[in-house]
Coordinates of C-alpha atoms and ligand atoms in Angstrom, one line a residue:
M23 CA -103.3 -17.5 155.3
R24 CA -106.8 -17.8 153.5
N25 CA -108.4 -16.8 156.7
I26 CA -106.1 -13.8 157.0
S27 CA -106.9 -12.7 153.4
A28 CA -110.5 -13.2 154.1
T29 CA -110.4 -10.9 157.2
L30 CA -108.5 -8.3 155.3
A31 CA -111.1 -8.4 152.5
T32 CA -113.9 -8.1 155.0
V33 CA -112.0 -5.4 156.9
W34 CA -111.5 -3.4 153.7
R35 CA -115.1 -3.8 152.7
I36 CA -116.2 -2.5 156.1
A37 CA -113.5 0.3 156.2
G38 CA -113.6 1.2 152.4
P39 CA -116.5 3.1 152.3
Y40 CA -115.5 5.7 154.6
F41 CA -112.4 6.6 152.8
R42 CA -114.5 7.0 149.6
S43 CA -117.2 8.9 151.2
E44 CA -117.7 12.6 151.5
D45 CA -115.3 12.6 154.4
K46 CA -112.7 11.1 152.4
W47 CA -110.3 14.1 152.5
A48 CA -110.2 14.6 156.2
G49 CA -110.1 10.9 156.5
C50 CA -107.2 10.2 154.3
G51 CA -105.4 13.4 155.2
L52 CA -105.4 12.4 159.0
L53 CA -104.5 8.8 158.1
G54 CA -101.7 10.1 155.8
V55 CA -100.3 12.4 158.6
V56 CA -100.4 9.7 161.3
V57 CA -98.9 7.1 159.3
A58 CA -95.9 9.9 158.4
M59 CA -95.8 10.6 162.2
E60 CA -95.4 6.9 162.9
L61 CA -92.7 6.3 160.5
A62 CA -91.0 9.7 161.7
L63 CA -90.8 8.1 165.1
V64 CA -89.1 5.1 164.0
A65 CA -86.7 7.4 162.5
I66 CA -86.0 9.2 165.6
N67 CA -85.6 6.0 167.5
V68 CA -82.9 5.1 164.9
L69 CA -81.3 8.5 165.4
L70 CA -81.4 8.1 169.1
N71 CA -79.7 4.7 168.8
Q72 CA -76.8 6.0 166.8
W73 CA -76.8 8.9 169.3
Q74 CA -76.0 6.4 172.1
N75 CA -73.1 5.0 170.4
R76 CA -71.6 8.8 170.0
F77 CA -72.5 9.7 173.5
Y78 CA -71.0 6.6 175.2
S79 CA -68.1 6.8 173.1
A80 CA -67.6 10.6 174.4
L81 CA -67.8 9.6 178.0
Q82 CA -65.3 6.8 177.3
A83 CA -63.0 9.4 175.6
Y84 CA -63.5 12.1 178.5
D85 CA -64.2 14.5 175.6
L86 CA -66.3 17.3 177.2
N87 CA -66.9 19.3 174.1
E88 CA -68.3 16.2 172.3
F89 CA -70.3 15.2 175.4
V90 CA -72.0 18.8 175.4
M91 CA -72.7 18.6 171.8
Q92 CA -74.3 15.4 172.2
V93 CA -76.6 16.7 175.2
W94 CA -77.7 19.1 172.7
I95 CA -78.6 16.9 169.9
F96 CA -80.6 14.7 172.3
L97 CA -82.5 17.5 173.7
G98 CA -83.3 18.3 170.0
L99 CA -84.2 14.5 169.3
A100 CA -86.1 14.2 172.6
F101 CA -88.3 17.4 171.9
T102 CA -89.3 16.2 168.5
Y103 CA -89.9 12.7 169.8
V104 CA -92.4 14.1 172.3
A105 CA -94.1 16.6 170.0
L106 CA -94.5 13.8 167.4
A107 CA -95.8 11.3 169.9
V108 CA -98.3 13.9 171.4
Y109 CA -99.6 14.9 168.0
K110 CA -99.6 11.4 166.5
L111 CA -101.9 10.2 169.3
Y112 CA -104.2 13.6 169.1
L113 CA -104.7 13.1 165.4
N114 CA -105.3 9.5 165.6
Q115 CA -108.0 10.1 168.0
W116 CA -109.5 12.8 165.8
L117 CA -109.3 10.3 163.1
Q118 CA -111.1 7.6 165.1
I119 CA -114.0 9.8 166.1
R120 CA -114.6 11.1 162.5
W121 CA -114.5 7.6 161.3
R122 CA -116.8 6.2 164.1
R123 CA -119.3 9.2 163.5
W124 CA -119.4 8.2 159.8
L125 CA -119.5 4.6 160.3
T126 CA -122.5 5.1 163.1
Q127 CA -124.6 7.5 161.1
H128 CA -124.1 5.1 158.0
Y129 CA -125.2 2.1 160.1
L130 CA -128.1 4.0 161.7
G131 CA -129.1 5.1 158.5
E132 CA -129.4 1.8 156.8
W133 CA -130.8 0.0 159.9
L134 CA -133.7 2.6 160.3
D135 CA -134.3 3.0 156.4
G136 CA -138.0 1.9 155.9
A137 CA -138.5 -1.0 158.2
T138 CA -135.3 -2.9 157.9
H139 CA -134.9 -2.9 161.6
Y140 CA -138.3 -4.7 162.1
R141 CA -137.5 -7.1 159.1
M142 CA -134.3 -8.1 160.5
Q143 CA -136.2 -9.2 163.6
L144 CA -138.6 -11.3 161.5
K145 CA -135.9 -13.1 159.7
G146 CA -134.4 -14.1 163.1
D147 CA -130.9 -13.9 162.0
A148 CA -127.6 -13.7 164.0
A149 CA -127.6 -9.9 164.1
D150 CA -130.1 -9.8 166.8
N151 CA -128.5 -7.0 169.2
P152 CA -127.7 -4.1 167.0
D153 CA -127.3 -1.9 170.0
Q154 CA -123.8 -3.8 170.7
R155 CA -122.8 -3.5 167.1
L156 CA -123.7 0.1 166.8
T157 CA -121.8 0.9 169.9
E158 CA -119.0 -1.3 171.3
D159 CA -118.2 -3.0 167.9
V160 CA -118.0 0.1 165.8
T161 CA -115.9 2.0 168.3
N162 CA -113.4 -1.0 169.0
F163 CA -113.4 -1.7 165.1
V164 CA -112.1 1.9 164.6
E165 CA -109.8 1.9 167.4
Q166 CA -108.1 -1.6 166.9
T167 CA -108.0 -1.4 163.2
L168 CA -105.9 1.6 163.6
V169 CA -103.8 0.4 166.6
L170 CA -103.1 -3.0 164.8
G171 CA -102.4 -1.5 161.4
L172 CA -100.3 1.2 162.7
G173 CA -98.5 -1.2 165.1
L174 CA -97.8 -3.6 162.5
L175 CA -96.2 -0.8 160.0
S176 CA -94.2 0.5 162.8
S177 CA -93.0 -3.0 164.0
I178 CA -92.0 -4.0 160.6
V179 CA -90.2 -0.7 159.9
T180 CA -88.4 -1.0 163.3
L181 CA -87.5 -4.5 162.7
A182 CA -85.8 -3.7 159.2
S183 CA -84.1 -0.5 160.3
F184 CA -82.7 -2.2 163.3
I185 CA -81.6 -5.4 161.6
V186 CA -79.6 -3.2 159.1
I187 CA -78.0 -1.3 162.2
L188 CA -77.2 -4.6 164.0
W189 CA -75.7 -6.2 160.9
G190 CA -73.3 -3.5 160.5
L191 CA -72.5 -3.5 164.3
S192 CA -71.8 -7.3 163.8
N193 CA -68.9 -6.6 161.6
R194 CA -67.4 -4.2 164.3
A195 CA -68.1 -6.5 167.1
P196 CA -66.3 -9.8 166.0
L197 CA -66.5 -13.0 168.3
H198 CA -63.6 -13.4 170.4
I199 CA -62.6 -17.0 170.7
Y200 CA -59.2 -18.1 172.4
G201 CA -57.6 -14.8 171.6
T202 CA -58.8 -14.7 167.6
D203 CA -61.5 -12.5 166.4
I204 CA -64.0 -14.3 164.0
V205 CA -66.4 -12.1 162.2
I206 CA -69.8 -14.0 161.5
P207 CA -72.0 -11.9 159.1
G208 CA -74.9 -10.7 161.1
F209 CA -73.8 -12.5 164.2
L210 CA -75.9 -9.9 166.3
V211 CA -78.9 -10.0 164.0
W212 CA -79.1 -13.8 164.6
C213 CA -78.7 -13.6 168.1
A214 CA -81.5 -11.0 168.7
L215 CA -83.9 -12.8 166.2
A216 CA -83.3 -16.2 168.0
Y217 CA -83.7 -14.4 171.5
A218 CA -86.9 -12.7 170.4
L219 CA -88.3 -15.5 168.6
L220 CA -87.7 -17.8 171.4
G221 CA -89.2 -15.5 173.7
T222 CA -92.2 -14.9 171.4
A223 CA -92.9 -18.6 170.8
L224 CA -92.7 -19.3 174.9
T225 CA -95.1 -16.4 175.4
H226 CA -97.4 -17.5 172.8
W227 CA -97.3 -21.0 174.1
I228 CA -98.0 -20.0 177.6
G229 CA -100.5 -17.1 176.9
A230 CA -102.3 -18.9 174.1
P231 CA -105.3 -20.2 176.2
L232 CA -105.9 -16.6 177.4
I233 CA -107.6 -15.6 174.2
N234 CA -110.4 -18.3 174.8
L235 CA -110.6 -17.4 178.4
Y236 CA -111.0 -13.6 177.4
F237 CA -113.7 -14.5 175.0
E238 CA -115.5 -16.7 177.5
K239 CA -115.3 -13.7 179.9
Q240 CA -117.2 -11.3 177.3
R241 CA -119.8 -14.4 176.9
Y242 CA -120.3 -15.0 180.5
E243 CA -120.4 -11.3 181.5
A244 CA -122.8 -10.5 178.8
D245 CA -124.9 -13.3 179.8
F246 CA -125.1 -12.0 183.2
R247 CA -125.8 -8.6 182.1
F248 CA -128.8 -9.9 180.1
N249 CA -130.3 -11.8 182.7
L250 CA -130.1 -8.7 185.0
I251 CA -131.7 -6.7 182.2
R252 CA -134.6 -9.2 182.0
V253 CA -135.2 -9.0 185.8
R254 CA -135.4 -5.1 185.5
E255 CA -137.8 -5.3 182.5
N256 CA -139.9 -8.1 184.2
S257 CA -139.7 -6.7 187.7
E258 CA -143.4 -6.3 188.3
Q259 CA -144.2 -10.0 187.3
I260 CA -141.4 -11.2 189.5
A261 CA -142.5 -9.2 192.4
L262 CA -146.2 -10.3 191.9
L263 CA -144.9 -13.9 191.7
K264 CA -142.8 -13.7 194.5
G265 CA -139.9 -14.9 192.2
E266 CA -137.0 -13.1 194.0
S267 CA -135.5 -16.0 195.4
A268 CA -135.7 -18.0 192.2
E269 CA -133.9 -15.2 190.4
R270 CA -131.4 -14.6 193.0
G271 CA -130.2 -18.5 192.5
H272 CA -130.6 -18.0 188.8
L273 CA -128.4 -14.8 188.7
L274 CA -125.8 -16.0 191.1
Q275 CA -125.2 -19.3 189.1
R276 CA -124.5 -17.0 186.2
F277 CA -122.2 -14.8 188.1
G278 CA -120.6 -18.0 189.2
Y279 CA -119.5 -18.6 185.8
V280 CA -117.8 -15.0 185.7
I281 CA -116.0 -15.8 188.9
G282 CA -114.7 -19.1 187.7
N283 CA -113.5 -17.7 184.6
W284 CA -111.8 -15.0 186.2
Y285 CA -110.0 -17.5 188.4
A286 CA -108.7 -19.4 185.2
I287 CA -107.6 -15.8 183.8
M288 CA -105.8 -14.9 187.1
S289 CA -103.8 -18.1 187.2
R290 CA -102.9 -18.1 183.6
T291 CA -101.8 -14.3 183.8
K292 CA -99.6 -15.2 186.7
R293 CA -97.8 -17.8 184.7
L294 CA -97.4 -15.5 181.8
T295 CA -96.3 -12.6 183.9
A296 CA -93.6 -14.7 185.6
F297 CA -92.3 -15.6 182.3
T298 CA -92.5 -12.1 180.5
A299 CA -91.0 -10.3 183.6
S300 CA -88.0 -13.0 183.5
Y301 CA -87.8 -12.7 179.8
G302 CA -88.0 -8.9 180.1
Q303 CA -85.2 -8.8 182.9
A304 CA -82.8 -11.5 180.9
A305 CA -83.3 -9.1 178.0
T306 CA -81.5 -6.3 179.7
I307 CA -78.3 -8.0 180.2
F308 CA -78.2 -10.4 177.3
P309 CA -77.1 -8.0 174.5
Y310 CA -74.3 -7.0 176.8
V311 CA -73.4 -10.7 177.6
V312 CA -73.1 -11.3 173.7
V313 CA -70.9 -8.3 172.8
S314 CA -68.9 -8.4 176.2
P315 CA -65.8 -10.6 174.7
A316 CA -65.5 -8.1 171.8
Y317 CA -65.5 -5.4 174.3
F318 CA -63.3 -6.7 176.6
A319 CA -60.9 -7.6 173.9
K320 CA -60.9 -3.7 173.0
S321 CA -62.3 -4.5 169.6
I322 CA -65.2 -2.3 170.2
Q323 CA -65.9 0.8 172.2
L324 CA -68.5 1.3 175.1
G325 CA -70.6 3.4 172.5
D326 CA -70.9 0.2 170.2
M327 CA -71.8 -1.8 173.2
M328 CA -74.5 0.5 174.5
Q329 CA -76.0 0.8 170.9
T330 CA -76.0 -2.9 170.5
G331 CA -78.0 -3.1 173.6
S332 CA -80.5 -0.6 172.5
A333 CA -80.8 -2.2 169.0
F334 CA -81.7 -5.4 170.6
G335 CA -84.2 -4.0 172.6
Q336 CA -85.8 -2.3 169.4
V337 CA -85.8 -5.8 167.6
Q338 CA -87.2 -7.4 170.7
D339 CA -90.0 -4.9 171.0
A340 CA -90.9 -5.0 167.3
L341 CA -91.1 -8.9 167.3
S342 CA -93.0 -9.0 170.7
F343 CA -95.7 -6.7 169.1
F344 CA -96.7 -9.9 167.1
V345 CA -97.2 -11.6 170.4
T346 CA -98.9 -9.1 172.4
A347 CA -101.0 -8.2 169.6
Y348 CA -102.5 -11.7 169.4
R349 CA -105.1 -11.3 171.8
T350 CA -106.1 -7.9 169.9
I351 CA -106.0 -9.7 166.9
A352 CA -108.2 -12.4 168.1
E353 CA -110.7 -9.8 169.5
W354 CA -110.7 -7.6 166.2
R355 CA -111.5 -10.6 164.1
A356 CA -114.5 -11.4 166.1
I357 CA -115.6 -7.8 165.9
V358 CA -115.0 -7.7 162.0
A359 CA -117.2 -11.0 162.0
R360 CA -119.9 -9.4 163.9
L361 CA -120.0 -6.1 161.7
D362 CA -119.7 -7.9 158.7
G363 CA -122.7 -10.0 159.8
F364 CA -124.7 -6.9 160.6
E365 CA -124.0 -5.5 157.2
M366 CA -125.2 -8.6 155.6
S367 CA -128.2 -8.8 157.5
V368 CA -129.2 -5.0 157.2
D369 CA -128.4 -5.9 153.3
A370 CA -130.7 -8.9 153.3
A371 CA -133.4 -7.4 155.0
A372 CA -133.5 -4.2 153.0
N373 CA -133.4 -6.2 149.8
L374 CA -135.7 -8.8 150.9
P375 CA -138.4 -7.9 148.1
A376 CA -135.6 -8.2 145.4
H377 CA -134.7 -12.0 146.7
E378 CA -137.9 -13.1 147.7
A379 CA -141.7 -13.1 146.4
T380 CA -143.4 -10.3 148.3
I381 CA -146.3 -8.3 148.5
E382 CA -146.7 -5.3 146.1
L383 CA -147.7 -2.1 147.6
R384 CA -149.4 0.0 144.7
A385 CA -150.6 3.5 145.0
A386 CA -154.2 3.4 143.5
G387 CA -154.8 6.3 141.2
G388 CA -158.2 7.6 141.4
S389 CA -159.9 5.5 144.0
R390 CA -160.1 6.4 147.6
N391 CA -160.5 2.7 148.7
I392 CA -157.6 0.3 149.9
G393 CA -157.9 -2.9 147.8
L394 CA -156.6 -6.3 148.3
E395 CA -155.9 -8.3 144.9
K396 CA -154.8 -11.9 144.9
L397 CA -153.4 -11.3 148.2
C398 CA -151.9 -14.3 150.0
V399 CA -150.0 -13.5 153.3
Y400 CA -147.3 -15.9 154.7
L401 CA -145.5 -16.5 157.9
P402 CA -141.6 -16.0 157.7
N403 CA -141.4 -19.9 157.1
G404 CA -143.7 -19.8 154.2
T405 CA -146.7 -21.1 155.8
P406 CA -149.7 -19.4 154.3
L407 CA -151.8 -17.1 156.8
V408 CA -154.1 -14.7 155.1
A409 CA -155.8 -14.8 151.8
A410 CA -157.9 -12.3 150.1
D411 CA -158.9 -11.4 146.6
G412 CA -161.2 -8.8 145.3
F413 CA -161.5 -7.4 148.9
A414 CA -161.8 -3.6 149.5
I415 CA -162.0 -1.2 152.4
Q416 CA -164.3 1.5 151.0
A417 CA -163.6 4.8 152.3
P418 CA -164.9 6.4 154.7
E419 CA -166.4 3.2 156.2
R420 CA -165.7 1.9 159.6
V421 CA -164.8 -1.9 159.5
L422 CA -164.6 -4.2 162.2
V423 CA -162.3 -7.1 162.1
T424 CA -163.0 -10.1 164.1
G425 CA -161.6 -13.7 164.3
P426 CA -159.8 -16.3 166.5
S427 CA -156.4 -15.6 168.0
G428 CA -153.7 -16.3 165.6
S429 CA -155.9 -16.0 162.6
G430 CA -153.7 -13.3 161.0
K431 CA -155.4 -10.1 161.9
S432 CA -152.5 -8.3 163.1
T433 CA -150.5 -9.6 160.3
L434 CA -152.8 -8.3 157.8
F435 CA -152.5 -5.0 159.1
R436 CA -148.7 -5.1 159.3
A437 CA -149.0 -6.1 155.3
I438 CA -151.3 -3.3 154.8
A439 CA -148.7 -0.9 156.5
G440 CA -145.9 -2.2 154.4
I441 CA -143.8 -3.8 156.9
W442 CA -144.6 -7.5 156.3
P443 CA -142.9 -8.6 153.4
F444 CA -143.7 -12.3 153.2
G445 CA -146.4 -13.0 150.8
T446 CA -147.8 -12.4 147.1
G447 CA -150.1 -10.4 145.5
T448 CA -151.1 -6.5 145.6
I449 CA -152.4 -4.1 148.1
A450 CA -153.5 -0.8 146.3
I451 CA -153.3 2.0 148.6
P452 CA -154.8 5.5 147.5
A453 CA -152.1 7.9 146.3
Q454 CA -151.1 10.2 149.2
A455 CA -153.5 8.7 151.9
K456 CA -152.5 9.0 155.3
L457 CA -152.4 5.6 157.1
M458 CA -152.1 5.4 160.7
M459 CA -151.8 2.3 162.9
L460 CA -152.5 2.1 166.5
P461 CA -151.5 -1.2 168.5
Q462 CA -152.8 -2.2 171.6
R463 CA -149.7 -1.3 173.4
P464 CA -148.4 2.2 171.8
Y465 CA -145.1 3.2 171.8
F466 CA -143.9 6.6 173.4
P467 CA -140.3 7.7 173.2
V468 CA -138.7 8.6 176.6
G469 CA -138.9 12.5 176.9
A470 CA -141.4 15.5 177.3
L471 CA -144.8 14.1 177.2
G472 CA -146.0 16.6 174.6
D473 CA -143.3 15.1 172.0
A474 CA -144.2 11.6 173.0
V475 CA -147.8 12.2 171.9
I476 CA -147.2 13.7 168.8
Y477 CA -144.6 11.0 167.8
P478 CA -143.6 10.7 165.1
A479 CA -143.7 14.4 164.2
A480 CA -141.0 16.6 165.3
P481 CA -141.2 18.3 168.6
G482 CA -143.1 21.7 167.8
A483 CA -145.1 20.4 165.0
F484 CA -148.1 21.0 167.1
Q485 CA -149.1 23.8 169.4
A486 CA -149.2 22.9 173.1
T487 CA -152.8 24.0 173.2
Q488 CA -153.7 21.5 170.4
I489 CA -151.9 18.8 172.3
R490 CA -153.8 19.8 175.5
D491 CA -157.3 19.9 173.7
A492 CA -156.6 16.1 172.4
L493 CA -155.6 15.1 175.9
I494 CA -158.6 16.4 177.4
A495 CA -160.8 15.0 174.8
V496 CA -159.7 11.5 175.5
G497 CA -160.2 12.0 179.1
L498 CA -156.8 12.9 180.3
P499 CA -157.2 16.2 181.8
D500 CA -154.4 15.6 184.4
L501 CA -151.9 14.9 181.6
A502 CA -152.7 17.7 179.7
E503 CA -151.0 19.9 182.3
R504 CA -147.9 17.9 182.4
L505 CA -146.8 18.3 178.5
T506 CA -143.4 19.5 179.5
E507 CA -142.7 16.9 182.0
D508 CA -140.0 14.3 181.0
G509 CA -140.7 10.6 181.6
H510 CA -140.7 6.8 180.4
W511 CA -144.2 7.1 179.7
N512 CA -144.7 3.6 178.6
R513 CA -143.7 2.3 182.2
M514 CA -145.4 5.2 184.0
L515 CA -148.9 5.1 182.6
S516 CA -151.5 2.4 182.8
L517 CA -152.2 0.4 179.6
G518 CA -155.4 2.1 179.6
E519 CA -154.1 5.6 179.9
Q520 CA -151.5 4.8 177.1
Q521 CA -154.3 3.7 174.9
R522 CA -156.1 7.1 175.4
L523 CA -153.0 8.8 174.6
G524 CA -152.6 6.9 171.5
L525 CA -156.1 8.0 170.5
A526 CA -155.0 11.5 171.1
R527 CA -152.1 10.8 168.8
A528 CA -154.6 9.7 166.0
L529 CA -156.6 12.9 166.7
L530 CA -153.8 15.1 166.2
H531 CA -152.5 13.4 163.1
G532 CA -155.9 13.0 161.7
P533 CA -155.0 10.0 159.2
D534 CA -157.1 9.2 156.2
Y535 CA -157.1 5.5 157.4
L536 CA -157.0 4.7 161.2
F537 CA -156.2 1.1 161.9
L538 CA -157.1 0.1 165.7
D539 CA -155.5 -3.1 166.4
E540 CA -157.4 -3.8 169.9
A541 CA -156.2 -0.1 170.6
T542 CA -159.3 0.3 173.3
A543 CA -159.2 -3.2 174.5
S544 CA -158.0 -2.3 178.0
L545 CA -160.7 0.4 178.6
D546 CA -164.1 -0.1 180.0
E547 CA -167.0 -0.5 177.6
A548 CA -168.4 3.0 178.2
S549 CA -165.1 4.6 178.0
E550 CA -164.5 2.7 174.7
A551 CA -167.9 3.9 173.4
R552 CA -167.2 7.5 174.4
L553 CA -163.8 7.4 172.4
Y554 CA -165.3 5.8 169.2
R555 CA -167.9 8.6 169.3
L556 CA -165.2 11.1 169.7
L557 CA -163.5 9.5 166.6
A558 CA -166.7 9.7 164.6
E559 CA -167.0 13.4 165.6
K560 CA -163.4 14.7 165.3
L561 CA -162.3 12.4 162.4
P562 CA -165.5 12.2 160.1
Q563 CA -163.8 11.7 156.8
A564 CA -161.5 9.0 158.2
T565 CA -162.0 5.4 157.3
I566 CA -161.6 3.5 160.5
V567 CA -160.7 -0.4 160.6
S568 CA -160.8 -2.0 164.0
I569 CA -159.7 -5.5 165.3
G570 CA -161.7 -6.1 168.4
H571 CA -163.2 -8.8 170.1
R572 CA -166.2 -7.3 172.1
S573 CA -169.6 -7.2 170.6
T574 CA -170.1 -3.7 171.9
L575 CA -167.9 -2.5 169.1
D576 CA -170.3 -3.6 166.5
A577 CA -172.4 -0.1 166.9
F578 CA -169.4 1.8 165.8
H579 CA -168.7 0.0 162.6
T580 CA -170.7 -0.1 159.4
R581 CA -169.3 -3.6 158.0
K582 CA -168.0 -6.6 160.0
V583 CA -165.4 -9.0 158.6
A584 CA -164.3 -12.1 160.2
M585 CA -161.1 -13.8 159.5
A586 CA -161.3 -17.6 159.9
K587 CA -158.6 -19.9 161.2
D588 CA -158.0 -21.2 157.6
G589 CA -157.0 -17.5 156.8
A590 CA -160.1 -16.6 154.6
I591 CA -161.9 -13.3 155.0
H592 CA -165.6 -13.2 155.5
V593 CA -167.8 -10.2 155.2
L594 CA -170.5 -10.6 157.8
G595 CA -172.5 -7.4 156.8
N596 CA -173.0 -4.2 158.6
G597 CA -172.2 -3.7 162.0
S598 CA -175.5 -2.8 163.6
A599 CA -177.2 -5.8 161.6
P600 CA -174.6 -8.7 161.3
A601 CA -175.5 -11.1 158.7
E602 CA -174.6 -14.8 158.1
P603 CA -171.0 -15.3 156.8
E604 CA -170.7 -14.9 153.3
P605 CA -167.0 -15.9 152.0
S606 CA -165.5 -13.1 150.0
A607 CA -162.2 -14.7 149.6
A608 CA -160.7 -18.1 150.2
R609 CA -157.3 -19.6 150.0
Ligands
ATP2 N1 -142.7 -12.4 163.6 C1 -143.3 -13.5 163.6 N2 -142.7 -14.7 163.2 C2 -143.3 -16.0 163.2 N3 -144.5 -16.2 163.3 C3 -145.2 -15.1 163.6 C4 -144.7 -13.8 163.8 N4 -145.7 -12.8 164.1 C5 -146.9 -13.5 164.0 N5 -146.6 -14.5 163.8 C6 -147.8 -15.9 163.7 O1 -148.7 -15.5 163.0 C7 -149.9 -15.8 163.5 C8 -151.1 -14.8 163.5 O2 -150.4 -13.7 164.3 P1 -151.3 -12.3 164.6 O3 -150.5 -11.7 165.5 O4 -151.4 -11.7 163.0 O5 -152.6 -12.9 165.0 P2 -154.0 -12.3 165.4 O6 -155.1 -12.6 164.7 O7 -153.9 -10.7 165.4 O8 -154.0 -12.8 166.9 P3 -154.7 -12.1 168.3 O9 -156.1 -11.7 168.0 O10 -154.2 -12.9 169.4 O11 -153.9 -10.6 168.4 C9 -149.6 -16.5 165.0 O12 -149.8 -17.7 164.8 C10 -148.4 -15.8 165.2 O13 -147.7 -16.7 166.0

């Protein structure tokens, strides 16, 4: 019970904001109409049930006028039923898409706000596959919440209505034992409930293992798919290493689990179908057997008998909702838990600074320099990585940052960019300064080359001639003619070409501070030198901070800084004449 109320509280936490959002009038309106239609359908079922009594009684009495009258009534009821069923589904789907659109926009907004998506990865929490949560989980949550909510409402109202009808019929259909009519209050109700509950319990008993089997199915299928994607992503490495047969074995083993699980589902479904089909067939005749003594004793009419049969069916259908829904409920609860986990993870990442000591990014008023004050950068597990106090990058100098692998050079760049939250101290950045980070492997969105180069600026923010000039300047004249061509540029271009494109992006955006994290490491030394000279020529006012290991880079920087393995920053003098290490800050 506590589990159910906890799930419902979570559902309300996820669903509530939509019904309080700017779309609330449309959402609440559609939901209200759909609920009203669901109840109207139950009412029509009640009317059809009563109609059956009158219709068969008219047949039994050979009353043609009444028969014709009942046919007209049936046509009216049937038409209303069809219209309600069609529009209930249509409006339900309309509500689903509006709700899904709002929820997706809401989650996308929160996930992509600031660097939340990146921080969520850093925390290494369970919500590591937002793609699934933003697609399947959101869609299924909206759909199943409505299916289960409306189904539950309809079943409860149907059950209550038809129990009342069966109770009334019980008084008209007495038990006929040894020539005596015995009236047991609600006799038909107890029979219908006993029959339906027995069927429900047995269905649950036979079908319960299916819940687990379907969960396993999802897991095995996802695992198989994930491994296929890994092969696709690493196909070059696998081909170079001739790892195809190892991969085939590995993949077939995963697929073997899918097959094994499917056989288990088949066998269990066979048993369940054998039971439910027998139960369904028996249900057709059961109510007539129960009231037949009263009918043959002429205590009730054919109409009463037919109405009883149909009311039995309704009670059984309503109760079986709870049985057939148990698999949906189990899946739905898993979806609710996943969306809740996603929301909590987004919340935790977005509010990280509020809960943990973090690096303060401050806008430095009059200064053009970036200053690191009492800065200590940690790993996510709290291990200190970089320490710096009173260290400044003085505009428009050119600083070369060197140091052994793993000493924290890239992490310091991340901290300056404001996406690395773990640490203490202050980073002062000139107000309005435009910072740009160029990594070793630049990111290009899939699409037109021109748009990929100017990313994250919106398409059209730069003229084609500007982009073309930038591409020619960085040594990519062939690409300059393909600006409108669509492609997956990270896959199609060599790393060196991607790095040239990255520099073209920097030339176009013209940042005040350009941070190059081994952004030219895949180019030969002569090309690297040419590009650094190009940067000096085209961005004379920009402060450039490079991470690099080649000694040839010294010539293009005015100061050299070394990061030691112990996290300290050492200033080594200017690039053309490196001096002995002189600690500027140490942990
Ligand atoms: N997201 C992360 N979670 C845990 N540890 C991390 C994470 N990112 C980086 N680290 C660790 O922080 C340390 C510094 O990494 P960083 O990339 O800053 O080093 P680097 O000096 O730039 O190295 P390289 O010269 O090899 O690029 C490494 O030991 C790395 O394993």
